Tab-separated table of C-alpha atoms in Angstrom:
chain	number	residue	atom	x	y	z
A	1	UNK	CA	-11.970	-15.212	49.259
A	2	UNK	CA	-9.793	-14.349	46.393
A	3	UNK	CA	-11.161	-14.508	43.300
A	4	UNK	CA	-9.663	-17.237	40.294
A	5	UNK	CA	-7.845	-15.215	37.512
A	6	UNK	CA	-10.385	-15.235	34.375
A	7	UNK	CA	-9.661	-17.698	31.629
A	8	UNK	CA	-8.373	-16.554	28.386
A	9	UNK	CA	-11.294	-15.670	25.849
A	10	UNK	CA	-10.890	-18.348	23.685
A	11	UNK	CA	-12.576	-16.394	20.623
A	12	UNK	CA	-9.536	-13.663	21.190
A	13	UNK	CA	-6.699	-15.993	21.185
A	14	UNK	CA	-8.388	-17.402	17.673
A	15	UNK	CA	-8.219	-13.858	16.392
A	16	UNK	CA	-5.127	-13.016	17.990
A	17	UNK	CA	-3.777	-16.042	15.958
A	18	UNK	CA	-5.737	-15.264	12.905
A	19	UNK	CA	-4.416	-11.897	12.989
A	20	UNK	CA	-0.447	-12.663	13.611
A	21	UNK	CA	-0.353	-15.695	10.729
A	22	UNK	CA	-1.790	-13.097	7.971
A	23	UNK	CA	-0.653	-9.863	9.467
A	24	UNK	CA	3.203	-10.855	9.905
A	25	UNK	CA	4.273	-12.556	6.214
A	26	UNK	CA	2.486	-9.578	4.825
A	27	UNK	CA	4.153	-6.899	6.809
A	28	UNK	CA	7.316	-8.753	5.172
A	29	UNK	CA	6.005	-8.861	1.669
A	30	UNK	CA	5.360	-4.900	2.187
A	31	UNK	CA	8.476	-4.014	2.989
A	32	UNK	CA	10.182	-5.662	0.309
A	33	UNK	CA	8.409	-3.682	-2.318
A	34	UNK	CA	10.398	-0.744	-2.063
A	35	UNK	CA	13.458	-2.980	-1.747
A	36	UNK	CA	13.189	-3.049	-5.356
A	37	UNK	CA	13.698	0.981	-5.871
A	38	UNK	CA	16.492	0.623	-3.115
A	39	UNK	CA	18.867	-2.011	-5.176
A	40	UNK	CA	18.263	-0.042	-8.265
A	41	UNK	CA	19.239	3.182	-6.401
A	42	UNK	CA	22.403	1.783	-4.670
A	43	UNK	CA	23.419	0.040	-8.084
A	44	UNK	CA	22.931	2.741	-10.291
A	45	UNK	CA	24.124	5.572	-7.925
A	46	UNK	CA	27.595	3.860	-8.844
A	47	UNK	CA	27.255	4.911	-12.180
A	48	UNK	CA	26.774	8.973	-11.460
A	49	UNK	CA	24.990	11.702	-10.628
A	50	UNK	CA	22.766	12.427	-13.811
A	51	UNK	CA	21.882	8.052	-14.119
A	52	UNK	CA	21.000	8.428	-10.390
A	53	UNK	CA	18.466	11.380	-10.800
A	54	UNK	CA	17.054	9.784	-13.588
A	55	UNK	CA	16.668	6.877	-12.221
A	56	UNK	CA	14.822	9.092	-9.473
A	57	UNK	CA	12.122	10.547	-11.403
A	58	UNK	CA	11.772	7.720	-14.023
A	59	UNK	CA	10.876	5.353	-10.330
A	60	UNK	CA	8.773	8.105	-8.790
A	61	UNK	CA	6.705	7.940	-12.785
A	62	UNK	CA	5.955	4.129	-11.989
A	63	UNK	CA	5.386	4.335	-8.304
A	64	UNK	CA	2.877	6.746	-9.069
A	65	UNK	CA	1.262	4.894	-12.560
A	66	UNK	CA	1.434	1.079	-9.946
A	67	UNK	CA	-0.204	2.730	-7.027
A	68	UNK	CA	-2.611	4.231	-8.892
A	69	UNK	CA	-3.854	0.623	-8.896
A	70	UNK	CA	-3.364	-0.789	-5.888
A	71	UNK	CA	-7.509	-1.278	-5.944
A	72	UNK	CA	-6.270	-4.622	-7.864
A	73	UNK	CA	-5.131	-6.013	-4.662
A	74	UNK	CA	-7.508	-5.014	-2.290
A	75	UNK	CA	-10.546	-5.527	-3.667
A	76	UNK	CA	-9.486	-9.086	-5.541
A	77	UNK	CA	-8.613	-9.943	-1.833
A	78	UNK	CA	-12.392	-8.796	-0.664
A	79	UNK	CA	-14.318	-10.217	-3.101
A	80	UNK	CA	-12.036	-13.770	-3.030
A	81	UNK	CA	-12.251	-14.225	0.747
A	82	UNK	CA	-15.813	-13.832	0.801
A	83	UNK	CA	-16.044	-16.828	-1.595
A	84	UNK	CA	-13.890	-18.542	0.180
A	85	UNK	CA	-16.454	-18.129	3.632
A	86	UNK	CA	-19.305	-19.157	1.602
A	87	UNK	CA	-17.438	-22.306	0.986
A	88	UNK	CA	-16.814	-22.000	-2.823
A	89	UNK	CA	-13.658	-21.654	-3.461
A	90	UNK	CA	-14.484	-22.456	-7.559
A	91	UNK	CA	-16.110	-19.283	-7.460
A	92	UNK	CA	-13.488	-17.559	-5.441
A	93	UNK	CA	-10.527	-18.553	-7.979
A	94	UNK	CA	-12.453	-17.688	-10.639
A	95	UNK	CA	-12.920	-14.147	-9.057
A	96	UNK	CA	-9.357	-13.962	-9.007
A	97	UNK	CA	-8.699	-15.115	-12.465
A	98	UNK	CA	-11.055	-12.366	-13.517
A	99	UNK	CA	-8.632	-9.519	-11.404
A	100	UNK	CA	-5.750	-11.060	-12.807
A	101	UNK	CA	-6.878	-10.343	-16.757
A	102	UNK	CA	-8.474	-7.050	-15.766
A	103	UNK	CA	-4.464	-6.662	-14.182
A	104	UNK	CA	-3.274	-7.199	-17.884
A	105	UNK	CA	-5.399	-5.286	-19.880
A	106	UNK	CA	-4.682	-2.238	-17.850
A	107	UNK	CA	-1.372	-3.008	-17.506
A	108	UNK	CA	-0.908	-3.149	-21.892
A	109	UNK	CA	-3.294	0.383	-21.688
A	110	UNK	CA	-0.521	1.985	-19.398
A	111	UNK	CA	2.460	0.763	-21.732
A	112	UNK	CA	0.613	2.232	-24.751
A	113	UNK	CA	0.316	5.452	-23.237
A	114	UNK	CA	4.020	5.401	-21.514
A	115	UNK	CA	5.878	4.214	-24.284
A	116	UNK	CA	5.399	7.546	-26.371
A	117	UNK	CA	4.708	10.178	-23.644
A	118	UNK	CA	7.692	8.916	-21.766
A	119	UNK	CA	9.996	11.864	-22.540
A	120	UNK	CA	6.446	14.326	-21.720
A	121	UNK	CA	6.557	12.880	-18.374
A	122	UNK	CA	9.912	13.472	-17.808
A	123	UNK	CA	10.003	16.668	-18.210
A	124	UNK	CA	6.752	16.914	-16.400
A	125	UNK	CA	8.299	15.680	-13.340
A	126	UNK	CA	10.726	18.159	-13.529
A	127	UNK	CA	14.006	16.064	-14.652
A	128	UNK	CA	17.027	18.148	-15.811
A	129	UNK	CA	18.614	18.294	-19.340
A	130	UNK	CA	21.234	15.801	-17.968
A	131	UNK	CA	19.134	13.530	-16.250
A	132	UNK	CA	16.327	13.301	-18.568
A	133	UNK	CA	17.847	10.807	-21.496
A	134	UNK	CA	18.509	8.633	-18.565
A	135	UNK	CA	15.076	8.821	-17.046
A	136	UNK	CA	13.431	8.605	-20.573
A	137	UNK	CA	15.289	5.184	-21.234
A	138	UNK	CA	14.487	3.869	-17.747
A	139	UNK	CA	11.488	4.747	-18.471
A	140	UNK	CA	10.607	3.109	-21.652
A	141	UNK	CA	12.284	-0.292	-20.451
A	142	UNK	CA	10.591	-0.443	-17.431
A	143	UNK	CA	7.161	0.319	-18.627
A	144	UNK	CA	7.585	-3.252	-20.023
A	145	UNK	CA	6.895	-4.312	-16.537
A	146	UNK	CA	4.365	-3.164	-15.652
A	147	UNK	CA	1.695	-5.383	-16.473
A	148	UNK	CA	3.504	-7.614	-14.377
A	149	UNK	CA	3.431	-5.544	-11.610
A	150	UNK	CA	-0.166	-5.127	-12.217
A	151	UNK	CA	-0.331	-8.768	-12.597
A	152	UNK	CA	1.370	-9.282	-9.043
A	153	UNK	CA	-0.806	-6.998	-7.058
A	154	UNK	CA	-4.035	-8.678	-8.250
A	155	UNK	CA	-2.455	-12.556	-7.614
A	156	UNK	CA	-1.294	-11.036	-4.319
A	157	UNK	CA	-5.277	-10.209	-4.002
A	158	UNK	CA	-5.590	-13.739	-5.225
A	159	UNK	CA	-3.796	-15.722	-2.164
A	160	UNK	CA	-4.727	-13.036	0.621
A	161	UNK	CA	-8.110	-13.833	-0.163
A	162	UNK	CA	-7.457	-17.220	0.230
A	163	UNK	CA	-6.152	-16.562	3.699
A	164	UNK	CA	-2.083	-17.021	2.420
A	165	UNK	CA	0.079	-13.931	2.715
A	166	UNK	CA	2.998	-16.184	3.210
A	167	UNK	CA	3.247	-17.491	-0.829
A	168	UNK	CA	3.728	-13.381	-1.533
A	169	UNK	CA	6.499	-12.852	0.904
A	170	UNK	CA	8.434	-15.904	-0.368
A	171	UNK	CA	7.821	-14.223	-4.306
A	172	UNK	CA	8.484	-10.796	-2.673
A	173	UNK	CA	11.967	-12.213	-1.337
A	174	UNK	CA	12.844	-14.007	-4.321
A	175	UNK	CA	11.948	-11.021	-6.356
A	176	UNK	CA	14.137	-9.139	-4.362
A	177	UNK	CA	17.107	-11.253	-4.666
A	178	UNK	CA	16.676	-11.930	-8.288
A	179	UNK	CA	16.168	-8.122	-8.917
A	180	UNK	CA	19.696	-7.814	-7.336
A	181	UNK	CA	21.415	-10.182	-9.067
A	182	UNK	CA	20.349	-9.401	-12.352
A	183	UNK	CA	21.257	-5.451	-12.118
A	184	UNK	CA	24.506	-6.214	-11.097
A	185	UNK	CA	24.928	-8.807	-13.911
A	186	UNK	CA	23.037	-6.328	-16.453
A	187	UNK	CA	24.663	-3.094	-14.982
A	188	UNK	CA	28.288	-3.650	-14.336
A	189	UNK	CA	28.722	-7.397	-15.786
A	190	UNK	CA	27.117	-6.542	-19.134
A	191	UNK	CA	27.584	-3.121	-19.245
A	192	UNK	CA	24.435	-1.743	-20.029
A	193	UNK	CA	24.288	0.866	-17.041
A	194	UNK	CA	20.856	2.007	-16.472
A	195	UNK	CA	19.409	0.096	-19.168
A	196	UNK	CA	20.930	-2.829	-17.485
A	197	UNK	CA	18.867	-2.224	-14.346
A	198	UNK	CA	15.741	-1.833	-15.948
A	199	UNK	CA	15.922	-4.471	-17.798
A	200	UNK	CA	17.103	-6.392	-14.696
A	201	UNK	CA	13.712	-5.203	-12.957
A	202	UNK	CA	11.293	-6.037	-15.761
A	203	UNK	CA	13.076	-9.571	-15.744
A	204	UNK	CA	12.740	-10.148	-12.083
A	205	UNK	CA	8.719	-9.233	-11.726
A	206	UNK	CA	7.713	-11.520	-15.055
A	207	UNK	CA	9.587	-14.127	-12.818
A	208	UNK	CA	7.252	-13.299	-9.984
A	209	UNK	CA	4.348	-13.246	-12.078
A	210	UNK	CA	5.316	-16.890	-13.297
A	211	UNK	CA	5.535	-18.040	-9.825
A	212	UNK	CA	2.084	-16.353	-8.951
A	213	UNK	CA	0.525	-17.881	-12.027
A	214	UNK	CA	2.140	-21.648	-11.506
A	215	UNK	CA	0.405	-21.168	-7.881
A	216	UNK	CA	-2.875	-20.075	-9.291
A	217	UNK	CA	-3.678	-21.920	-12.120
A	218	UNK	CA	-2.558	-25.029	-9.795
A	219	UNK	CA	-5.441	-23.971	-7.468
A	220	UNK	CA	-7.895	-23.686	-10.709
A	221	UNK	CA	-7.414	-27.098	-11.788
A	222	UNK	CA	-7.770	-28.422	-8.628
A	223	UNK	CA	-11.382	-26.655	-8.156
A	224	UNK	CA	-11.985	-26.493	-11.955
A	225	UNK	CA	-12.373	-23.388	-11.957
A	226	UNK	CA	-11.872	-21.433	-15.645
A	227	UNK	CA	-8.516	-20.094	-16.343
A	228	UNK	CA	-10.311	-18.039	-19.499
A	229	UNK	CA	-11.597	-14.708	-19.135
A	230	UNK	CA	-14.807	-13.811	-18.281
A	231	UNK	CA	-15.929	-10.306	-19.459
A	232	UNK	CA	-19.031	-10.116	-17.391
A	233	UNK	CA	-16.539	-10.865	-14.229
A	234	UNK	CA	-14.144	-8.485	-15.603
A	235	UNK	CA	-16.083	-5.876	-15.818
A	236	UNK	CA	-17.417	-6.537	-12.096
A	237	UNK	CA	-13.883	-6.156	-10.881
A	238	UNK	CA	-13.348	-2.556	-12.465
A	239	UNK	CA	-16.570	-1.586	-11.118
A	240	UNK	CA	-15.906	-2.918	-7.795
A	241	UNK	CA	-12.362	-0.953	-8.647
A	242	UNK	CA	-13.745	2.252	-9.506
A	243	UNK	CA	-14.599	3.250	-5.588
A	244	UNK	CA	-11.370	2.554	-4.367
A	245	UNK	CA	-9.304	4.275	-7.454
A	246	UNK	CA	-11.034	7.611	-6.104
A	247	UNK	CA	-9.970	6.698	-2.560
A	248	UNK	CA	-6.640	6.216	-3.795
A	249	UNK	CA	-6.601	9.512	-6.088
A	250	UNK	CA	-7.437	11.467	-3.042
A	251	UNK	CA	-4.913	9.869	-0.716
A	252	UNK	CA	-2.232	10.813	-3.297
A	253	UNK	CA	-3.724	14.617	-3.255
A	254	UNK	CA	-2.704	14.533	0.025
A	255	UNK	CA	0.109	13.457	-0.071
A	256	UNK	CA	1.384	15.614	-3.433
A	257	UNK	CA	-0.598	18.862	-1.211
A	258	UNK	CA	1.835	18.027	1.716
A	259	UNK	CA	5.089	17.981	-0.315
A	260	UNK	CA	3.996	20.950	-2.477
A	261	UNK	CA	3.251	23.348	0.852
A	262	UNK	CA	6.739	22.137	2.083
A	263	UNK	CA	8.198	23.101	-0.723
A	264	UNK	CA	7.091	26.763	-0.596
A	265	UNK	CA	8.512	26.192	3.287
A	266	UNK	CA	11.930	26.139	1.390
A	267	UNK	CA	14.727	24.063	1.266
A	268	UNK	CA	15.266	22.965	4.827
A	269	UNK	CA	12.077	22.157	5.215
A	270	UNK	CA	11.402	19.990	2.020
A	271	UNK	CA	14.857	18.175	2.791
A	272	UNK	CA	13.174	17.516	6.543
A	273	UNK	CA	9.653	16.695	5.352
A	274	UNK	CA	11.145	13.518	2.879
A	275	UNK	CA	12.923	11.986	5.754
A	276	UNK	CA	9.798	12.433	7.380
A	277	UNK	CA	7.587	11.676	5.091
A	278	UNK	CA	9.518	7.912	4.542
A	279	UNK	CA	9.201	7.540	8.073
A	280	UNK	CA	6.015	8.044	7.825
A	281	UNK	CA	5.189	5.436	5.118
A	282	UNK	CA	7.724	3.153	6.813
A	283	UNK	CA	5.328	2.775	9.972
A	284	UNK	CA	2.235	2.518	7.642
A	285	UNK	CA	3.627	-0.925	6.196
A	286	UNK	CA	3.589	-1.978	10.037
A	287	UNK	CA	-0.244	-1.008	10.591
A	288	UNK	CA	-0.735	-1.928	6.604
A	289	UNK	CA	-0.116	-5.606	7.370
A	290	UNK	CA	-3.083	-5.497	9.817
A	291	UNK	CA	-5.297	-3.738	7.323
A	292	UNK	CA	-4.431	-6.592	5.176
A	293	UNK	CA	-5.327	-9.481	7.546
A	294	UNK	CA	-8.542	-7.414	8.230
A	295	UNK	CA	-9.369	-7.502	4.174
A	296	UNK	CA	-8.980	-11.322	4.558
A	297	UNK	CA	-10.870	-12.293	7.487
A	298	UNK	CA	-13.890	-9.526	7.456
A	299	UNK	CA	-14.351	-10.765	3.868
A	300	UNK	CA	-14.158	-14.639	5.123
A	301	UNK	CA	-16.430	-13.999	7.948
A	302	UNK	CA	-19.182	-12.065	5.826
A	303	UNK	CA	-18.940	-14.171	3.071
A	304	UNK	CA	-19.648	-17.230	5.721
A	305	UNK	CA	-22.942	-15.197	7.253
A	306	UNK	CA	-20.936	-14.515	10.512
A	307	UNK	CA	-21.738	-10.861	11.254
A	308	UNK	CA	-20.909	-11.409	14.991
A	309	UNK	CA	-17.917	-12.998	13.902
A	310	UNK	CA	-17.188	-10.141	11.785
A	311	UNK	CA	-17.688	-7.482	14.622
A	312	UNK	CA	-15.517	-9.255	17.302
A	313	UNK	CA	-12.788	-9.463	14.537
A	314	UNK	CA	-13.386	-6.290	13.420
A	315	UNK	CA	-13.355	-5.035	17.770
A	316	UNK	CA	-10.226	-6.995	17.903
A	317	UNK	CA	-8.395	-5.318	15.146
A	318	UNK	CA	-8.826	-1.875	16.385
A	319	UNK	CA	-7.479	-2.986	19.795
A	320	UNK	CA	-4.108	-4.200	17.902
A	321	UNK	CA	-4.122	-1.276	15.605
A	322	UNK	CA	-4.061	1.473	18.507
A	323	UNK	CA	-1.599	-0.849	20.327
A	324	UNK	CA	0.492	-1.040	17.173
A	325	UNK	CA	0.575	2.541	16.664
A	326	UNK	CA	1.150	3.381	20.937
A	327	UNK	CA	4.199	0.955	20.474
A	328	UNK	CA	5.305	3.034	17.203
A	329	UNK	CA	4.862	6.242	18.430
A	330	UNK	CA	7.051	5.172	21.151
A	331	UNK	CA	9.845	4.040	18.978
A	332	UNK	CA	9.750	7.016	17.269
A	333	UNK	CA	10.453	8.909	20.133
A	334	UNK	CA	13.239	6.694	21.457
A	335	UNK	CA	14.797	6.220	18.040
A	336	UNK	CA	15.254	9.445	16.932
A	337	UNK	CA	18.716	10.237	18.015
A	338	UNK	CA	19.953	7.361	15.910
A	339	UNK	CA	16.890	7.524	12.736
A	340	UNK	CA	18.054	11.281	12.312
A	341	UNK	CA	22.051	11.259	11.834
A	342	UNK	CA	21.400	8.289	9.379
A	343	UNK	CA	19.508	10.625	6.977
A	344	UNK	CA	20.788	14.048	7.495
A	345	UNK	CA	24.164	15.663	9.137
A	346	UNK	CA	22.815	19.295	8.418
A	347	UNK	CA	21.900	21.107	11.880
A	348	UNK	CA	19.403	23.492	10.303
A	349	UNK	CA	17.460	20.216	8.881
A	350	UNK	CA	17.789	18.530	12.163
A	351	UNK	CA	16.009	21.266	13.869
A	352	UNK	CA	12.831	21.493	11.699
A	353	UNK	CA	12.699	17.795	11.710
A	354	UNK	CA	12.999	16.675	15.324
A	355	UNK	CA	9.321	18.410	16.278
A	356	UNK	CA	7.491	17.073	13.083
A	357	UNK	CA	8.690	13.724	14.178
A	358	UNK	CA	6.999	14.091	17.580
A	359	UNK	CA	3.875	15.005	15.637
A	360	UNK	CA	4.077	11.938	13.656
A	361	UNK	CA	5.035	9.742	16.841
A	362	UNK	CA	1.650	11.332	18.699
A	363	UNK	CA	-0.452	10.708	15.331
A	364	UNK	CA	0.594	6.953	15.508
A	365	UNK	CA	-2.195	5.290	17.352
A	366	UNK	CA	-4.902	7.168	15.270
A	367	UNK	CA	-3.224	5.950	12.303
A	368	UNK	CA	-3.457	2.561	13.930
A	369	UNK	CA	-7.404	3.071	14.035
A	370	UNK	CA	-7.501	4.521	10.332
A	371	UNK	CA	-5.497	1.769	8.803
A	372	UNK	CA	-7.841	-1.135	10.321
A	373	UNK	CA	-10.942	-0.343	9.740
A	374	UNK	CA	-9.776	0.978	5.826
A	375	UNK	CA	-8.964	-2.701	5.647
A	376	UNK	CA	-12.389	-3.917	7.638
A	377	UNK	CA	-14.426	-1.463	5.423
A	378	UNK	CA	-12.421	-2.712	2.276
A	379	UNK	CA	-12.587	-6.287	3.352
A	380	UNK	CA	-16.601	-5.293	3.569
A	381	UNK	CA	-16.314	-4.025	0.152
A	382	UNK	CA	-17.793	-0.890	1.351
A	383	UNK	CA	-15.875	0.405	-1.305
A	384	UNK	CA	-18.162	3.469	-2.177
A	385	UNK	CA	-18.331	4.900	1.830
A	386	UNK	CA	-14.082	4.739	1.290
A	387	UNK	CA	-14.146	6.808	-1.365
A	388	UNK	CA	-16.526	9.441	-0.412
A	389	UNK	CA	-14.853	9.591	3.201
A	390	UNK	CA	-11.394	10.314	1.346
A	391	UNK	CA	-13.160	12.992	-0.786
A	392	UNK	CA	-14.563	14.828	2.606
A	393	UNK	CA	-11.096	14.213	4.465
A	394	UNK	CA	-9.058	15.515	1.234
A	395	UNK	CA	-11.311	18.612	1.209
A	396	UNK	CA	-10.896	19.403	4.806
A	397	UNK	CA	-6.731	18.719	4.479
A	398	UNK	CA	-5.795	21.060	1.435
A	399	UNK	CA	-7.161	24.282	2.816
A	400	UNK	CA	-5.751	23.872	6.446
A	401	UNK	CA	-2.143	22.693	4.370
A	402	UNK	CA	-2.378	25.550	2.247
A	403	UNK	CA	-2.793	28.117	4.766
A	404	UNK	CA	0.291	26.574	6.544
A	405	UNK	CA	3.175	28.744	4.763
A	406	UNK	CA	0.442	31.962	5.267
A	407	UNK	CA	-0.088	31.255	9.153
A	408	UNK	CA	3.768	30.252	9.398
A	409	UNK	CA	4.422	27.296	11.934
A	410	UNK	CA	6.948	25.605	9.356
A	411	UNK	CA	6.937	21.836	8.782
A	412	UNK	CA	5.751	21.376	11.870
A	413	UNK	CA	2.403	23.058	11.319
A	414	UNK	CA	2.326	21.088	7.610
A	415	UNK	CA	2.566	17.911	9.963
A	416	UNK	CA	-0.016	18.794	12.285
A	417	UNK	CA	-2.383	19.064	9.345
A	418	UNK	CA	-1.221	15.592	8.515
A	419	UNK	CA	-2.470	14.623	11.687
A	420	UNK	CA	-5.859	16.617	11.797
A	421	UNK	CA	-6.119	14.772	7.998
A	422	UNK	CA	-5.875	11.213	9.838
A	423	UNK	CA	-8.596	12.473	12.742
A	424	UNK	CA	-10.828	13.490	10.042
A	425	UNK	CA	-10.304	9.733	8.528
A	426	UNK	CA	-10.536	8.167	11.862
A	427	UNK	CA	-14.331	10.554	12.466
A	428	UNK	CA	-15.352	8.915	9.187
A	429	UNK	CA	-14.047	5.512	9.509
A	430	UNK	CA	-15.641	4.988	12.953
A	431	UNK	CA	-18.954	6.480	12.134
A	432	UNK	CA	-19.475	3.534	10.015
A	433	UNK	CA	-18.309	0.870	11.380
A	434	UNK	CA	-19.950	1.814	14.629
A	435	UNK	CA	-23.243	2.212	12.087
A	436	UNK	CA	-22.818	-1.813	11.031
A	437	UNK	CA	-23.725	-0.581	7.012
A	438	UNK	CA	-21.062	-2.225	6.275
A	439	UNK	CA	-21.580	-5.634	7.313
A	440	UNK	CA	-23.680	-7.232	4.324
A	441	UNK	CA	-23.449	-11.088	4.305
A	442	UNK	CA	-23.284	-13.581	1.390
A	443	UNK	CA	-21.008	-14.274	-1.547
A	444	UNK	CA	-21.343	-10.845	-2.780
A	445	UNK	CA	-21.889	-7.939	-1.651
């Protein structure tokens, strides 16, 4: 007798859809981040050579000052969805509200200490004697921003929290396309060349921070929750921040370790390891965007008292993130006859970069496991485990990368350490959630 076909699980299909809704707008709102850096590059590469390297390491100055806290985001978006599970959603704007003026007061700390080291930096970076006025003014104006960058990441924490990652990719695109317009206005129409496209940034994310704040406060009134701030809650966000700052300290190690051993490689193989290394951080957006819906629905779950709930999700998400990064991997592989000639025409380069990006295509469904359950164990707010785990993984990395140019094996070796540093992250990120530490109920955690 044959046997009926089984019937769809019905709790898979609800995380399947659960998964896609948040996982998809935010994988949109990712990528349009560095859209930002892109207009300001094509724009101002029109202008010449010195405005465009300063307008290099002026952008790599604030990438590096606006990552450093990206903890605004995630764990806003934690410690709002659990609130939002328990059913208070008061409680879970005002948790916001308190990210959002932590967001601010860092972001008017960073301007006080940019504003007069800002030629310091420069030169710390490495900038030229041409370049350097231009990155200095760059600089200067943009700093300006960056409480509202700050600002953004924290009411992006806001709305994932609530379960909406589509509000942030509509502000993302219309950030984008004001950010365009206004540094070709400010740049070519006004002629203030790279001034002009600073300015035209800074402009562009206050106008994303007014949408984000229209949006929020909207949501406060509704719930009456307090738009003032709250210096007990305050200081519970930067505490709650604290554990994920190290994480992201140690992730940046890395990544500085990786570019300074390909460096002593030489010049072939630092030109190779930048294309591969945006490659690289091009696929993590993909498997990013699940991280993100994991934040938002672990957090929901726990905060609801759902710890079966919060495994299956947590089960399901690991089974999309290896099938996300088996499908990657894959495209990597296929792609690379067109990705490379885009990026480089030199032969030497293309020869030290097509093996590293067969590392980086085999590598691609561990990532998949290392970027979900980041976001589960963030979503948690397991905060402290994250950062300890990136401490072990950064200690085990640097040795093996630094032995690299020693041992020989090129950029191809540097990338294999890559991928032994993301099996040491997946060791340490399946330990515990296979433990079940992390799953602690309630409003808080």
């Amino acid at each position: 007798m044959t046997q009926a076909p089984t019937a769809p699980n019905p709790s898979r299909r609800r995380h399947d859809r659960e998964i896609i809704s948040l996982a998809v707008p935010a994988f949109g709102a990712l990528v349009a981040e560095p859209l930002f850096v892109m207009v300001d590059s094509a724009i101002v590469g029109h202008l010449g050579t010195r405005e465009l390297a300063g307008l290099g390491v002026a952008a790599a100055l604030l990438s590096t000052a606006v990552s450093i806290f990206v903890f605004l985001a995630y764990a806003t978006t934690a410690a709002v969805a659990r609130r939002v599970g328990a059913g208070d959603l008061q409680a879970a704007i005002r948790q916001g509200m308190d990210g959002i003026w932590l967001a601010l007061l860092l972001g008017v700390l960073v301007i006080a200490v940019v504003l007069p080291t800002a030629p310091w930096l420069v030169s710390l970076f490495g900038a030229s004697a041409d370049a350097s006025p231009y990155a200095v003014t760059y600089l200067r104006i943009s700093s300006i921003g960056i409480p509202a960058m700050l600002v953004v990441l924290a009411a992006t924490g806001v709305l994932r929290g609530l379960q909406d990652t589509r509000t942030p990719l509509y502000v993302a695109i219309g950030g984008f396309a004001a950010n365009a317009a206004l540094n070709a206005a400010l740049v070519y129409g006004a002629g203030l060349g790279i001034a002009g496209s600073a300015w035209g940034t800074v402009i562009a994310q206050f106008a994303m921070v007014a949408v984000y704040l229209v949006v929020v406060v909207r949501g406060a009134r509704k719930h009456g929750a307090s738009l003032l701030p709250d210096t007990a809650g305050i200081r519970a966000c930067a505490q709650a921040g604290v554990p994920l700052l190290v994480r992201t300290l140690s992730l940046r190690a890395v990544l500085m370790t990786a570019t300074a051993v390909a460096a002593h490689l030489g010049d072939t193989d630092v030109a190779a390891h930048q294309i591969v290394l945006s490659l690289w951080s091009l696929l993590a957006f993909a498997l990013d965007a699940i991280a993100i819906a994991g934040q938002a629905i672990i957090g929901r779950y726990l905060g609801a008292g759902d710890a079966e709930g919060a495994k299956e999700a947590c089960r399901r998400m690991v089974q999309w993130g290896i099938a996300s990064g088996v499908v990657l991997g894959a495209l990597v592989v296929a792609s690379r006859p067109l990705f490379v000639p885009l990026f480089t025409g030199d032969q030497a380069v293309r020869d030290v970069l097509l093996p590293a990006l067969l590392v980086v295509a085999v590598a691609q469904p561990i990532s998949g496991i290392v970027y979900v359950l980041d976001g589960v164990l963030m979503g948690a707010g397991d905060g402290r485990y994250l950062a300890w785990a990136m401490v072990v993984t950064l200690a085990v990395f640097a040795p093996v990368a630094l032995l690299v140019p020693t041992l020989g094996g090129g950029l191809t070796a540097l990338w294999w350490a890559m991928a032994l540093m993301m099996a040491v992250r997946t060791v340490t990120l399946w330990f515990r959630a296979r433990s079940g530490r992390w799953i602690v109920t309630g409003a808080t955690r």
